[in-house]
Structures are given as structure tokens and as C-alpha cells.
Short mmCIF file of C-alpha atoms (C1' of nucleotides) in Angstrom, two decimals:
data_model
loop_
_atom_site.label_atom_id
_atom_site.label_comp_id
_atom_site.label_asym_id
_atom_site.label_seq_id
_atom_site.Cartn_x
_atom_site.Cartn_y
_atom_site.Cartn_z
CA MET A 1 9.49 -18.20 24.35
CA SER A 2 11.88 -15.59 22.94
CA ALA A 3 11.62 -12.30 24.83
CA VAL A 4 12.51 -10.59 21.59
CA HIS A 5 14.24 -7.27 21.42
CA SER A 6 13.31 -5.51 24.57
CA ASP A 7 14.66 -2.21 25.85
CA ASP A 8 18.25 -3.30 25.40
CA PRO A 9 20.20 -0.16 24.45
CA ARG A 10 21.81 -2.04 21.58
CA ALA A 11 18.41 -2.81 20.12
CA GLN A 12 17.22 0.75 20.60
CA ARG A 13 20.30 2.09 18.82
CA THR A 14 19.78 -0.32 15.95
CA ARG A 15 16.14 0.62 15.57
CA ALA A 16 17.00 4.32 15.68
CA ARG A 17 19.61 3.83 12.96
CA LEU A 18 17.15 1.91 10.84
CA LYS A 19 14.42 4.51 11.20
CA ALA A 20 16.80 7.31 10.30
CA ALA A 21 18.11 5.36 7.33
CA VAL A 22 14.71 4.54 5.92
CA LEU A 23 13.57 8.16 6.16
CA GLU A 24 16.72 9.32 4.39
CA LEU A 25 16.18 6.81 1.63
CA ALA A 26 12.45 7.50 1.37
CA ALA A 27 13.25 11.16 0.80
CA GLN A 28 15.27 10.22 -2.26
CA GLN A 29 13.52 7.27 -3.89
CA GLU A 30 10.24 5.44 -4.19
CA LEU A 31 9.36 3.02 -1.41
CA ALA A 32 9.30 -0.02 -3.67
CA THR A 33 12.91 0.58 -4.72
CA ILE A 34 14.23 0.60 -1.16
CA THR A 35 15.81 -2.79 -0.55
CA MET A 36 16.58 -4.33 2.80
CA SER A 37 20.17 -4.62 1.64
CA ALA A 38 20.51 -0.91 0.89
CA LEU A 39 18.80 -0.17 4.18
CA ALA A 40 21.25 -2.33 6.11
CA ARG A 41 24.20 -0.73 4.33
CA ARG A 42 22.90 2.78 5.02
CA ALA A 43 22.21 2.08 8.69
CA GLU A 44 25.53 0.27 9.05
CA VAL A 45 23.74 -2.76 10.40
CA ASN A 46 24.00 -6.35 9.30
CA ARG A 47 21.33 -7.36 6.87
CA ALA A 48 20.14 -10.26 9.00
CA THR A 49 19.76 -7.93 11.96
CA VAL A 50 17.16 -5.85 10.16
CA TYR A 51 14.83 -8.85 10.08
CA LEU A 52 15.16 -9.20 13.85
CA HIS A 53 13.33 -5.88 14.18
CA TYR A 54 11.15 -5.42 11.09
CA PRO A 55 9.71 -7.97 8.70
CA ASP A 56 9.70 -5.55 5.75
CA VAL A 57 10.35 -1.98 4.63
CA ASP A 58 6.71 -1.05 5.13
CA SER A 59 6.72 -1.86 8.82
CA LEU A 60 9.96 0.02 9.30
CA VAL A 61 8.84 3.18 7.57
CA THR A 62 5.49 3.09 9.34
CA ASP A 63 7.21 2.81 12.69
CA ALA A 64 9.58 5.62 11.73
CA LEU A 65 6.58 7.84 11.00
CA GLU A 66 4.64 6.95 14.13
CA ASP A 67 5.32 10.40 15.59
CA ALA A 68 3.89 12.07 12.54
CA VAL A 69 0.80 9.87 12.75
CA ALA A 70 0.34 10.72 16.40
CA THR A 71 0.73 14.42 15.63
CA VAL A 72 -1.99 14.33 13.01
CA ALA A 73 -4.36 12.23 15.09
CA ARG A 74 -3.95 14.38 18.18
CA ALA A 75 -4.43 17.61 16.27
CA ALA A 76 -7.58 16.30 14.64
CA ALA A 77 -9.03 15.21 17.96
CA LEU A 78 -8.28 18.58 19.52
CA CYS A 79 -10.52 20.55 17.19
CA PRO A 80 -13.50 22.10 19.00
CA LEU A 81 -16.54 20.76 17.17
CA ASP A 82 -18.44 23.99 17.53
CA ALA A 83 -15.79 26.38 16.24
CA PRO A 84 -17.13 29.02 13.84
CA ARG A 85 -17.75 27.78 10.32
CA ASP A 86 -15.86 30.58 8.57
CA ARG A 87 -12.57 29.98 10.35
CA ALA A 88 -10.67 26.71 10.79
CA PRO A 89 -9.74 25.99 14.42
CA LEU A 90 -6.08 26.33 15.33
CA PRO A 91 -5.27 22.60 15.72
CA LEU A 92 -6.58 21.95 12.23
CA GLU A 93 -4.43 24.72 10.78
CA GLU A 94 -1.42 23.32 12.61
CA LEU A 95 -2.27 19.89 11.22
CA PHE A 96 -2.20 21.18 7.66
CA GLU A 97 1.00 23.11 8.37
CA HIS A 98 2.59 19.92 9.61
CA VAL A 99 1.51 18.14 6.46
CA ALA A 100 2.78 20.99 4.29
CA ALA A 101 6.14 20.88 6.05
CA ASN A 102 6.44 17.18 5.24
CA ALA A 103 4.53 17.26 1.99
CA THR A 104 6.88 15.09 -0.04
CA THR A 105 6.83 12.40 2.60
CA TYR A 106 3.04 12.32 2.79
CA ALA A 107 2.75 12.40 -0.97
CA ARG A 108 5.07 9.45 -1.27
CA MET A 109 3.39 7.45 1.49
CA LEU A 110 -0.20 8.04 0.40
CA GLY A 111 0.46 7.83 -3.35
CA PRO A 112 0.09 4.79 -5.61
CA GLN A 113 3.64 3.71 -4.82
CA GLY A 114 3.14 4.37 -1.15
CA SER A 115 2.65 2.26 1.94
CA ALA A 116 -0.68 0.57 2.55
CA ARG A 117 0.48 -0.05 6.08
CA PHE A 118 1.12 3.64 6.73
CA ALA A 119 -2.21 4.68 5.25
CA ALA A 120 -4.06 2.06 7.27
CA ARG A 121 -2.22 3.07 10.41
CA LEU A 122 -2.99 6.75 9.88
CA ARG A 123 -6.67 6.07 9.34
CA GLU A 124 -6.78 3.70 12.28
CA ARG A 125 -5.18 6.15 14.71
CA LEU A 126 -7.39 8.96 13.46
CA THR A 127 -10.50 6.83 13.77
CA ALA A 128 -9.64 5.73 17.29
CA GLU A 129 -8.78 9.22 18.46
CA LEU A 130 -11.87 10.77 16.93
CA ALA A 131 -14.13 8.02 18.24
CA GLN A 132 -12.77 8.59 21.72
CA ARG A 133 -13.36 12.30 21.38
CA PHE A 134 -16.88 11.79 20.12
CA ALA A 135 -17.70 9.32 22.87
CA GLY A 136 -16.45 11.66 25.57
CA GLY A 137 -17.54 15.09 24.38
CA ARG A 138 -20.90 16.06 22.98
CA ARG A 139 -21.65 15.67 19.32
CA PRO A 140 -24.08 18.01 17.59
CA ALA A 141 -27.52 16.42 17.65
CA VAL A 142 -27.72 16.02 13.86
CA TRP A 143 -25.55 12.94 14.17
CA ASP A 144 -27.34 11.20 16.99
CA ASP A 145 -28.47 8.37 14.72
CA VAL A 146 -24.98 7.60 13.39
CA PRO A 147 -22.73 5.19 15.33
CA VAL A 148 -19.70 6.93 16.78
CA GLU A 149 -17.23 4.56 15.14
CA MET A 150 -18.77 5.11 11.73
CA HIS A 151 -18.59 8.84 12.14
CA ALA A 152 -14.96 8.63 13.18
CA ALA A 153 -14.08 6.38 10.24
CA TYR A 154 -15.88 8.76 7.90
CA LEU A 155 -13.92 11.76 9.07
CA ALA A 156 -10.62 9.91 9.25
CA GLY A 157 -11.06 8.83 5.66
CA ALA A 158 -12.12 12.29 4.59
CA LEU A 159 -9.03 13.85 6.14
CA VAL A 160 -6.71 11.30 4.57
CA GLY A 161 -8.47 11.80 1.25
CA VAL A 162 -8.11 15.56 1.33
CA VAL A 163 -4.50 15.41 2.49
CA ALA A 164 -3.58 12.84 -0.14
CA HIS A 165 -5.21 14.84 -2.88
CA TRP A 166 -3.75 18.09 -1.65
CA VAL A 167 -0.14 16.97 -1.37
CA THR A 168 -0.11 15.05 -4.63
CA ALA A 169 -2.07 17.20 -7.00
CA ARG A 170 -2.32 20.85 -6.18
CA ARG A 171 -0.38 21.93 -3.18
CA GLU A 172 1.05 24.76 -5.28
CA HIS A 173 -2.37 26.02 -6.21
CA VAL A 174 -4.10 25.72 -2.84
CA PRO A 175 -2.37 27.45 0.09
CA THR A 176 -2.28 25.80 3.48
CA GLU A 177 -4.88 27.95 5.24
CA GLU A 178 -7.26 27.55 2.34
CA ALA A 179 -6.99 23.77 2.46
CA ALA A 180 -7.59 23.73 6.20
CA LEU A 181 -10.56 26.05 5.83
CA ALA A 182 -12.06 23.99 3.02
CA PHE A 183 -11.85 20.85 5.11
CA TRP A 184 -13.38 22.62 8.05
CA GLN A 185 -16.27 23.96 6.03
CA LEU A 186 -16.97 20.53 4.61
CA PHE A 187 -17.03 19.11 8.09
CA ARG A 188 -19.12 21.92 9.49
CA SER A 189 -21.59 22.19 6.66
CA GLY A 190 -24.58 21.08 8.63
CA SER A 191 -24.27 21.56 12.33
CA ARG A 192 -24.48 25.29 11.90
CA SER A 193 -26.37 25.72 15.15
CA THR A 194 -23.43 25.07 17.52
CA THR A 195 -23.46 22.25 20.08
CA THR A 196 -26.30 20.36 21.59
CA ASP A 197 -26.47 20.84 25.34
CA MET B 1 9.89 2.38 -30.08
CA SER B 2 8.26 -0.89 -28.99
CA ALA B 3 4.53 -0.87 -29.70
CA VAL B 4 4.13 -2.97 -26.60
CA HIS B 5 1.37 -5.49 -26.15
CA SER B 6 -1.52 -4.14 -28.05
CA ASP B 7 -4.86 -5.80 -28.73
CA ASP B 8 -3.22 -8.96 -29.95
CA PRO B 9 -5.50 -11.84 -28.88
CA ARG B 10 -2.51 -13.67 -27.42
CA ALA B 11 -1.76 -10.72 -25.16
CA GLN B 12 -5.39 -10.41 -24.14
CA ARG B 13 -5.56 -14.08 -23.26
CA THR B 14 -2.39 -13.81 -21.20
CA ARG B 15 -3.65 -10.77 -19.34
CA ALA B 16 -6.98 -12.46 -18.66
CA ARG B 17 -5.18 -15.50 -17.29
CA LEU B 18 -3.01 -13.34 -15.10
CA LYS B 19 -5.94 -11.37 -13.73
CA ALA B 20 -7.87 -14.54 -12.95
CA ALA B 21 -4.84 -16.10 -11.31
CA VAL B 22 -4.08 -13.12 -9.10
CA LEU B 23 -7.67 -12.92 -7.90
CA GLU B 24 -7.66 -16.62 -7.08
CA LEU B 25 -4.44 -16.27 -5.14
CA ALA B 26 -5.56 -13.07 -3.43
CA ALA B 27 -8.62 -14.89 -2.15
CA GLN B 28 -6.36 -17.37 -0.39
CA GLN B 29 -3.32 -15.46 0.85
CA GLU B 30 -2.03 -12.02 1.72
CA LEU B 31 -0.91 -9.83 -1.14
CA ALA B 32 2.69 -9.63 0.03
CA THR B 33 3.06 -13.40 -0.11
CA ILE B 34 1.99 -13.65 -3.75
CA THR B 35 5.13 -14.08 -5.81
CA MET B 36 5.50 -13.47 -9.50
CA SER B 37 6.70 -17.06 -9.80
CA ALA B 38 3.59 -18.53 -8.20
CA LEU B 39 1.49 -16.21 -10.33
CA ALA B 40 3.18 -17.41 -13.49
CA ARG B 41 2.75 -21.05 -12.47
CA ARG B 42 -0.91 -20.54 -11.65
CA ALA B 43 -1.66 -18.71 -14.87
CA GLU B 44 0.38 -21.23 -16.84
CA VAL B 45 2.44 -18.46 -18.31
CA ASN B 46 6.18 -18.09 -18.40
CA ARG B 47 7.57 -16.00 -15.60
CA ALA B 48 9.31 -13.60 -17.99
CA THR B 49 6.03 -13.03 -19.78
CA VAL B 50 4.39 -11.59 -16.67
CA TYR B 51 6.87 -8.72 -16.69
CA LEU B 52 5.91 -7.93 -20.27
CA HIS B 53 2.47 -6.94 -18.98
CA TYR B 54 2.79 -5.89 -15.35
CA PRO B 55 5.79 -4.56 -13.41
CA ASP B 56 4.58 -5.98 -10.09
CA VAL B 57 1.75 -7.80 -8.31
CA ASP B 58 0.18 -4.52 -7.22
CA SER B 59 -0.33 -3.29 -10.75
CA LEU B 60 -1.77 -6.62 -11.77
CA VAL B 61 -4.26 -6.89 -8.94
CA THR B 62 -5.29 -3.26 -9.38
CA ASP B 63 -5.94 -3.85 -13.05
CA ALA B 64 -7.86 -7.01 -12.22
CA LEU B 65 -10.10 -5.00 -9.92
CA GLU B 66 -10.66 -2.11 -12.29
CA ASP B 67 -14.25 -3.18 -12.87
CA ALA B 68 -14.96 -3.14 -9.16
CA VAL B 69 -13.45 0.34 -8.90
CA ALA B 70 -15.58 1.55 -11.77
CA THR B 71 -18.68 0.06 -10.19
CA VAL B 72 -18.08 1.87 -6.92
CA ALA B 73 -17.20 5.17 -8.55
CA ARG B 74 -20.21 5.10 -10.87
CA ALA B 75 -22.61 4.20 -8.08
CA ALA B 76 -21.30 7.02 -5.89
CA ALA B 77 -21.64 9.54 -8.66
CA LEU B 78 -25.21 8.45 -9.37
CA CYS B 79 -26.56 9.38 -5.95
CA PRO B 80 -29.04 12.27 -6.11
CA LEU B 81 -27.61 14.89 -3.78
CA ASP B 82 -30.99 15.94 -2.51
CA ALA B 83 -32.38 12.53 -1.64
CA PRO B 84 -34.17 12.43 1.71
CA ARG B 85 -31.89 12.30 4.74
CA ASP B 86 -33.59 9.35 6.41
CA ARG B 87 -33.23 6.98 3.50
CA ALA B 88 -30.06 6.16 1.54
CA PRO B 89 -30.51 6.51 -2.24
CA LEU B 90 -30.61 3.28 -4.23
CA PRO B 91 -27.18 3.57 -5.90
CA LEU B 92 -25.54 3.97 -2.52
CA GLU B 93 -27.26 0.88 -1.18
CA GLU B 94 -26.18 -1.05 -4.26
CA LEU B 95 -22.67 0.22 -3.67
CA PHE B 96 -22.60 -1.17 -0.16
CA GLU B 97 -24.14 -4.42 -1.36
CA HIS B 98 -21.40 -4.74 -3.92
CA VAL B 99 -18.81 -4.19 -1.21
CA ALA B 100 -20.51 -6.68 1.07
CA ALA B 101 -20.52 -9.28 -1.70
CA ASN B 102 -16.76 -8.84 -2.10
CA ALA B 103 -15.99 -8.02 1.49
CA THR B 104 -12.93 -10.20 1.90
CA THR B 105 -11.36 -8.75 -1.21
CA TYR B 106 -11.92 -5.16 -0.10
CA ALA B 107 -10.73 -5.98 3.40
CA ARG B 108 -7.54 -7.45 2.04
CA MET B 109 -6.91 -4.62 -0.42
CA LEU B 110 -7.59 -1.75 1.96
CA GLY B 111 -6.00 -3.33 5.03
CA PRO B 112 -2.46 -2.87 6.34
CA GLN B 113 -1.20 -5.67 4.10
CA GLY B 114 -3.16 -4.33 1.16
CA SER B 115 -2.35 -2.50 -2.02
CA ALA B 116 -1.50 1.19 -1.88
CA ARG B 117 -1.98 1.26 -5.61
CA PHE B 118 -5.54 -0.08 -5.38
CA ALA B 119 -6.48 2.32 -2.60
CA ALA B 120 -5.04 5.26 -4.49
CA ARG B 121 -6.77 4.18 -7.67
CA LEU B 122 -10.12 3.81 -5.90
CA ARG B 123 -9.85 7.26 -4.33
CA GLU B 124 -8.69 8.77 -7.60
CA ARG B 125 -11.56 7.36 -9.63
CA LEU B 126 -14.06 8.34 -6.96
CA THR B 127 -12.65 11.84 -6.75
CA ALA B 128 -12.74 12.30 -10.51
CA GLU B 129 -16.25 10.95 -10.88
CA LEU B 130 -17.63 13.00 -8.01
CA ALA B 131 -15.86 16.15 -9.17
CA GLN B 132 -17.39 15.75 -12.60
CA ARG B 133 -20.80 15.24 -11.04
CA PHE B 134 -20.40 18.30 -8.82
CA ALA B 135 -19.21 20.43 -11.69
CA GLY B 136 -22.12 19.44 -13.89
CA GLY B 137 -25.04 19.27 -11.50
CA ARG B 138 -25.92 21.73 -8.81
CA ARG B 139 -24.43 21.50 -5.36
CA PRO B 140 -26.34 22.68 -2.31
CA ALA B 141 -25.41 26.28 -1.61
CA VAL B 142 -23.74 25.51 1.72
CA TRP B 143 -20.65 24.38 -0.16
CA ASP B 144 -20.29 27.27 -2.57
CA ASP B 145 -17.05 28.38 -0.94
CA VAL B 146 -15.37 24.97 -1.18
CA PRO B 147 -13.49 24.05 -4.38
CA VAL B 148 -15.18 21.20 -6.22
CA GLU B 149 -12.04 19.05 -6.28
CA MET B 150 -11.59 19.39 -2.53
CA HIS B 151 -15.15 18.38 -1.93
CA ALA B 152 -14.79 15.37 -4.18
CA ALA B 153 -11.54 14.29 -2.49
CA TYR B 154 -13.21 14.71 0.90
CA LEU B 155 -16.09 12.45 0.02
CA ALA B 156 -13.96 9.92 -1.81
CA GLY B 157 -11.77 9.60 1.25
CA ALA B 158 -14.76 9.40 3.55
CA LEU B 159 -16.30 6.59 1.54
CA VAL B 160 -13.04 4.64 1.42
CA GLY B 161 -12.60 5.20 5.13
CA VAL B 162 -16.05 3.93 6.00
CA VAL B 163 -15.78 0.97 3.66
CA ALA B 164 -12.35 0.01 4.96
CA HIS B 165 -13.49 0.25 8.56
CA TRP B 166 -16.72 -1.57 7.85
CA VAL B 167 -15.24 -4.55 6.04
CA THR B 168 -12.32 -5.01 8.41
CA ALA B 169 -13.79 -4.41 11.82
CA ARG B 170 -17.49 -4.84 12.17
CA ARG B 171 -19.24 -6.07 9.11
CA GLU B 172 -20.90 -8.70 11.26
CA HIS B 173 -22.26 -6.12 13.66
CA VAL B 174 -23.42 -3.51 11.17
CA PRO B 175 -25.77 -4.74 8.43
CA THR B 176 -25.43 -3.44 4.90
CA GLU B 177 -28.42 -1.09 4.84
CA GLU B 178 -27.38 0.41 8.14
CA ALA B 179 -23.89 1.16 6.89
CA ALA B 180 -25.25 2.78 3.75
CA LEU B 181 -27.70 4.82 5.76
CA ALA B 182 -25.04 5.96 8.21
CA PHE B 183 -22.83 7.14 5.39
CA TRP B 184 -25.71 8.94 3.78
CA GLN B 185 -26.68 10.70 6.97
CA LEU B 186 -23.12 11.81 7.53
CA PHE B 187 -23.03 13.20 4.04
CA ARG B 188 -26.42 14.84 4.30
CA SER B 189 -26.05 16.28 7.75
CA GLY B 190 -26.22 19.88 6.72
CA SER B 191 -27.73 20.47 3.34
CA ARG B 192 -31.13 19.64 4.70
CA SER B 193 -32.80 22.33 2.58
CA THR B 194 -32.63 20.49 -0.76
CA THR B 195 -30.94 21.92 -3.86
CA THR B 196 -30.07 25.45 -4.81
CA ASP B 197 -31.65 26.54 -8.03
"C1'" DT C 1 34.73 -7.83 38.56
"C1'" DC C 2 32.65 -11.86 36.88
"C1'" DG C 3 29.29 -14.76 34.66
"C1'" DA C 4 24.78 -15.26 32.24
"C1'" DC C 5 22.26 -13.52 28.83
"C1'" DT C 6 21.41 -11.70 24.20
"C1'" DA C 7 21.82 -8.39 20.23
"C1'" DT C 8 24.70 -8.28 16.51
"C1'" DG C 9 28.00 -9.87 12.95
"C1'" DC C 10 29.10 -13.30 9.64
"C1'" DG C 11 28.78 -16.73 6.12
"C1'" DA C 12 25.84 -19.79 3.67
"C1'" DC C 13 21.74 -21.63 1.76
"C1'" DA C 14 17.50 -22.09 -1.27
"C1'" DT C 15 14.40 -19.27 -3.40
"C1'" DG C 16 12.47 -15.07 -5.72
"C1'" DT C 17 13.47 -11.00 -8.79
"C1'" DG C 18 14.14 -8.40 -13.01
"C1'" DT C 19 16.36 -8.60 -17.22
"C1'" DT C 20 18.50 -10.33 -21.43
"C1'" DG C 21 19.16 -12.86 -25.90
"C1'" DA C 22 17.93 -16.49 -28.90
"C1'" DC C 23 14.42 -19.49 -30.39
"C1'" DT C 24 9.39 -20.90 -31.31
"C1'" DA C 25 4.83 -20.14 -32.63
"C1'" DA C 26 0.64 -17.52 -33.12
"C1'" DT C 27 -1.44 -13.59 -35.67
"C1'" DT C 28 -2.15 -10.49 -39.39
"C1'" DG C 29 -2.05 -8.38 -43.84
"C1'" DA C 30 -1.21 -8.84 -48.65
"C1'" DT D 1 -1.26 -19.16 -48.75
"C1'" DC D 2 2.97 -16.95 -47.61
"C1'" DA D 3 5.83 -13.53 -45.38
"C1'" DA D 4 6.40 -10.13 -41.82
"C1'" DT D 5 5.44 -9.11 -37.30
"C1'" DT D 6 5.36 -9.95 -32.55
"C1'" DA D 7 3.84 -12.51 -28.16
"C1'" DG D 8 5.51 -16.25 -25.84
"C1'" DT D 9 9.00 -19.73 -24.17
"C1'" DC D 10 13.35 -20.97 -22.33
"C1'" DA D 11 17.87 -20.72 -20.11
"C1'" DA D 12 20.83 -17.94 -17.74
"C1'" DC D 13 22.49 -13.97 -15.33
"C1'" DA D 14 23.42 -10.84 -11.11
"C1'" DC D 15 21.17 -9.50 -7.41
"C1'" DA D 16 17.73 -9.39 -3.37
"C1'" DT D 17 15.30 -12.15 0.06
"C1'" DG D 18 14.37 -14.69 4.27
"C1'" DT D 19 16.41 -17.77 7.28
"C1'" DC D 20 19.93 -20.59 9.36
"C1'" DG D 21 23.89 -21.86 13.00
"C1'" DC D 22 27.70 -20.21 15.07
"C1'" DA D 23 30.98 -16.75 16.82
"C1'" DT D 24 31.63 -12.17 18.89
"C1'" DA D 25 30.85 -8.54 21.88
"C1'" DG D 26 27.87 -5.42 24.43
"C1'" DT D 27 24.76 -5.34 28.63
"C1'" DC D 28 23.10 -6.28 33.20
"C1'" DG D 29 22.66 -8.49 37.68
"C1'" DA D 30 25.14 -10.55 41.49
#
DNA sequence: TCGACTATGCGACATGTGTTGACTAATTGA
DNA sequence: TCAATTAGTCAACACATGTCGCATAGTCGA
């Protein structure tokens, strides 16, 4: 039973180097063109060593972007469900600012050449976080019939869809606040009579 | 200027073989484990020939599933926006039935090991089709502020999110009609006062 | 400080990947 | 039917891919 790759400082250093390397490369070229060999060279790590930590480029890049995923998921879950319809809540605006600041990365990851693993991970984290939020807090009564998990998956997908479309197609044309507001209005179009206590 | 691979019957036959082969293989194994070599063997086509038609497995499988994508996109666009809230419109139910009938395929394609190209294509087609529908027909007045493209991207993402979550996690627990109805209620929660003419 | 891990480096292996050039054979138009 | 066109086959190439066993060196507990 191999106790593979624990908290050994050597392993941590190697993983850090690999994550840095893959982000550098991903900023320059498409994901599919990033080879394990080039990755190993860039990180100054033996090629065989890479496989001790990550089975493929996808897993590596997804792990490297775990912080970004967590940022998005947390921000989404922090939005007060009963915030006014004509103004996006602060966490949502910060979420879109974060995406705007890393627009090329998100565009590359969510595009046709992107990482299915990253997209799935982002949706999964968002769904989990939102479901938890919905289970704990009160949802507006309009949605009482809908299972919490479904609702979370719906919104997670919607956010990923809007973000993907925004960063790829028309980020020049639609400013950040406008995108955030649009998303918020789409979410809020319905429960216009605040919360349900 | 190579007039590459037109409607020559030989090319069509080859492409048909390749599409059939990739779907057969995809039904048995993960996408990442499908090699161009195995594909060529299965389709009884020379390995070099595959590259004359498709640059990678992703492109091939996405092309092979183009009909499925079109089916989903068309069904989504056919839904009458003002259908009653407590009953999913027929096209939407057919959409979910189609997904249920090909659940393993969708699960594989939209999962972590899936195809970013397919997911992007599905969202893109959905977005385009819905945007066209929104532009032509009337949208409920609640959404007047929101750009049509944003709205379409929102819904496209939401549908993909729900489908992905449904087919991967709990298709056993949530029956088809219930999933369709949940999606419909999430969409309809708001514009409860019919259309806006 | 020493001895037991164990992550990493290294070289090698079979296999898969794109690509090329020359040859074969199917298709099409005249 | 014949000639021109072009998709397909085939062999070969340099390179990338996973995966070995073994040697080295960094790490941690005693």
C-alpha cells in the first residue's frame, strides 16, 4: 500500500513548480499543445516525476486553478438571495471582477480547446456550495417544489454559461458591472417579493 | 489550395465509419483512452487517413454527436415561453427523454473525463438557437433590461448544468418528467404573468 | 549524528502521435 | 470508355507517452 506523495517538502516543492509551470504555459498556448515533456522541462523536474503527481495535463491545470474555483464558488454562495433586483450584490460583482482579471485563462479553460475537468470541477464546486447555502438559508417560496440540488445545478450551469460566453465572445462590448447585473436580474426575475419568512 | 475532402462518396463513407467507430468505442471506454490507432483499426481505415478528416478524437466525437446537439437545441428553442408553470411543455419533456435515452453518452461527454469541445458546442448551439428565438418572439417584460445573448447564454448553461448533474449523479433518483418539470419551474419562476404584447 | 524511508533523477522500453512522400484505386467529367 | 483528379494505403520518420528498475539524495525519527 503505497502512501503516495504525502506532505513531504520535496513533493510540495515539485507540485508547486508544476502548477506554476502549467499556468505559465497555459497563458501562452492552447491546452492541447502543452506536452508533459515541455512541462517537465519548464518546471525543471524529471519527466517521470510528473506522473507521480498528476496523470495528465488536465488534472494538473485543474489543481493549479483550485484557488480560482474556490474563489468563484465562495463568492456565488455569499450573495444575499433577497438583494434588490436593480443592483447586483457585492460578492457577485467581485466574482465578475475576478473573472475579468483572469479572462484569458477562463476563456481558454471553458472554450472548445479547454479542460473538461476544469469545467466539471467548477460546476461541481458551485453546485455543492450553492446547495449547501440553499439548504441552510431560506429560499424564496417560489422554488419550494424544486429539489435543492437541481436548483443549485441550474444556477451553477447558468453562471458557467454566462461567464464562458462573456469571456469568449464579447467581454469588450459588455463591461464587468453590466455582466454582473445582467446575471443578477436573470436570477432575480421572479422572486421579486423578497424572502419567505 | 487543397480543396480538402469534399462530398466525394469515398470521403463520406470514411467519415461515417469513423463516426460509428468512435461512438462504439465511447460506449465502452473513457474518451481519453480512445487512441487514433484503435479508432483506425475499428473503422478499418488507415491511421493516416483519420488525420485527413479530424485533427483529434474530440473533433470526431463532437461531429458524430452533432445530430444529438441539434436535437437538444431545437427542442429547447421550441418551448413556448408562456406555457403554464406547473407543467413542462412537450418539447422540453422530449428533450429530457432524449437525454435519458442516451444518458451514458451525455454523462461521459459532460463529465470530468469528457469533451470540452462537445460541451462548448452544445452550449454554443443552444445559445444561438435560444437567442434567435428570443430575438424573434416576444420575451416576458421582466427581462427587457437583459441583453438577449446574455439571457440565451444563461439558459444554455443552466440546461447543460442540470443535464450534466442529472445524468451523472442522480438519474436513478429523479425520474425524467420530474427533471423536466424542475427545470421548467426554475425557468418560469418569475414571469408568471404570461407574455408581454 | 545515524539509519530508514522515499521523492526524485536517470535510462530504457514498447506504444501512440502527427506528418511526409510515393504508390494504388476509386470517382468524375468529357 | 478514357484521362484527370483525388481519397486512400503504406512505410517511415522524429517525437511524445506511460511505465519500468535502479541509483541518488533529501527528509525525518531515534
